Tab-separated table of C-alpha atoms in Angstrom:
chain	number	residue	atom	x	y	z
A	1	MET	CA	190.415	221.343	413.740
A	2	ARG	CA	193.769	219.750	413.097
A	3	ILE	CA	194.460	217.395	410.176
A	4	GLU	CA	196.884	214.531	410.779
A	5	PRO	CA	198.347	212.916	407.660
A	6	ILE	CA	198.916	209.148	407.443
A	7	GLY	CA	202.146	207.387	406.490
A	8	GLU	CA	204.464	209.371	404.227
A	9	LYS	CA	201.893	212.127	403.607
A	10	VAL	CA	202.439	215.768	404.647
A	11	VAL	CA	200.029	218.766	404.870
A	12	VAL	CA	201.262	221.897	403.221
A	13	LYS	CA	199.830	225.388	403.090
A	14	ARG	CA	200.725	227.096	399.812
A	15	LEU	CA	202.452	230.466	400.103
A	16	ASP	CA	200.996	233.405	398.363
A	17	ALA	CA	202.004	233.920	394.648
A	18	ASP	CA	203.947	237.014	393.497
A	19	GLU	CA	201.638	239.895	392.729
A	20	THR	CA	204.035	241.611	390.387
A	21	THR	CA	206.415	240.546	387.555
A	22	SER	CA	210.176	241.052	387.800
A	23	GLY	CA	209.650	244.219	385.670
A	24	GLY	CA	207.174	245.646	388.178
A	25	ILE	CA	203.887	244.949	386.359
A	26	LEU	CA	201.007	244.233	388.677
A	27	LEU	CA	199.254	240.862	387.853
A	28	PRO	CA	195.530	240.389	388.182
A	29	ASP	CA	194.426	237.307	390.177
A	30	SER	CA	193.389	235.444	386.931
A	31	ALA	CA	196.968	235.867	385.527
A	32	ARG	CA	198.859	234.720	388.596
A	33	GLU	CA	200.314	231.155	388.651
A	34	LYS	CA	199.744	229.173	391.844
A	35	SER	CA	202.791	229.158	394.063
A	36	ARG	CA	204.909	226.109	394.148
A	37	GLN	CA	206.218	226.944	397.567
A	38	GLY	CA	204.562	226.255	400.931
A	39	ARG	CA	204.810	225.790	404.592
A	40	VAL	CA	204.571	222.296	406.183
A	41	LEU	CA	201.813	222.215	408.740
A	42	SER	CA	201.911	218.538	409.730
A	43	VAL	CA	203.821	215.359	408.889
A	44	GLY	CA	202.834	211.681	408.945
A	45	ALA	CA	204.742	208.933	410.745
A	46	GLY	CA	206.913	208.192	407.652
A	47	LYS	CA	207.080	205.681	404.881
A	48	LEU	CA	206.406	202.007	405.791
A	49	LEU	CA	209.317	199.851	404.537
A	50	ALA	CA	209.127	196.204	403.373
A	51	ASN	CA	210.762	194.961	406.530
A	52	GLY	CA	207.975	196.591	408.725
A	53	THR	CA	209.999	199.550	409.925
A	54	ARG	CA	209.281	203.284	409.185
A	55	GLN	CA	211.638	205.606	407.441
A	56	HIS	CA	211.591	208.908	409.305
A	57	PRO	CA	210.332	211.892	407.306
A	58	GLN	CA	212.912	214.356	405.980
A	59	VAL	CA	210.664	217.364	406.493
A	60	ARG	CA	209.360	218.774	409.713
A	61	GLU	CA	206.465	221.013	410.697
A	62	GLY	CA	207.275	224.606	409.876
A	63	ASP	CA	209.707	223.822	407.033
A	64	ARG	CA	209.383	225.948	403.843
A	65	VAL	CA	209.382	223.675	400.868
A	66	VAL	CA	209.228	223.675	397.102
A	67	PHE	CA	207.053	221.118	395.384
A	68	SER	CA	206.052	220.199	391.804
A	69	SER	CA	203.219	222.050	390.007
A	70	TYR	CA	200.725	219.200	390.204
A	71	ALA	CA	201.617	217.761	393.627
A	72	GLY	CA	199.020	216.869	396.133
A	73	THR	CA	195.288	217.020	396.596
A	74	GLU	CA	193.769	220.327	397.472
A	75	ILE	CA	191.333	220.448	400.430
A	76	LYS	CA	189.616	223.292	402.283
A	77	LEU	CA	189.770	223.261	406.094
A	78	ASN	CA	188.480	226.104	408.252
A	79	GLY	CA	188.598	228.455	405.280
A	80	ASP	CA	192.247	227.604	404.458
A	81	GLU	CA	193.259	225.891	401.171
A	82	LEU	CA	195.716	223.102	402.056
A	83	LEU	CA	197.523	220.416	400.127
A	84	ILE	CA	197.975	216.870	401.159
A	85	MET	CA	200.927	215.316	399.284
A	86	SER	CA	203.423	212.532	399.517
A	87	GLU	CA	206.801	213.551	400.907
A	88	SER	CA	208.303	212.408	397.639
A	89	ASP	CA	206.386	215.233	395.803
A	90	ILE	CA	208.508	217.778	397.760
A	91	LEU	CA	211.604	218.782	395.681
A	92	ALA	CA	213.554	220.845	398.231
A	93	ILE	CA	213.547	222.423	401.769
A	94	MET	CA	214.283	226.168	401.718
A	95	GLU	CA	216.219	227.662	404.559
């Protein structure tokens, strides 16, 4: 099943969090922070402007992005945990 976001929304799959600290200490699942990086799976048509035109999205499918900690709504689809968020919640595209 594919999920198609509406308007300026995007669907992001969160990347796995680091399993160790910078000092090499292995973190248990309960101590890991959720990753604030993800891969864009699908993109809506863009933001609808006041004059009736659409602003094209800045992100594309496959982009690796950084987003704020509390961005988006978590959903489960086919066993995957995904986030649906506004494009404005995305802080940067990583290359």
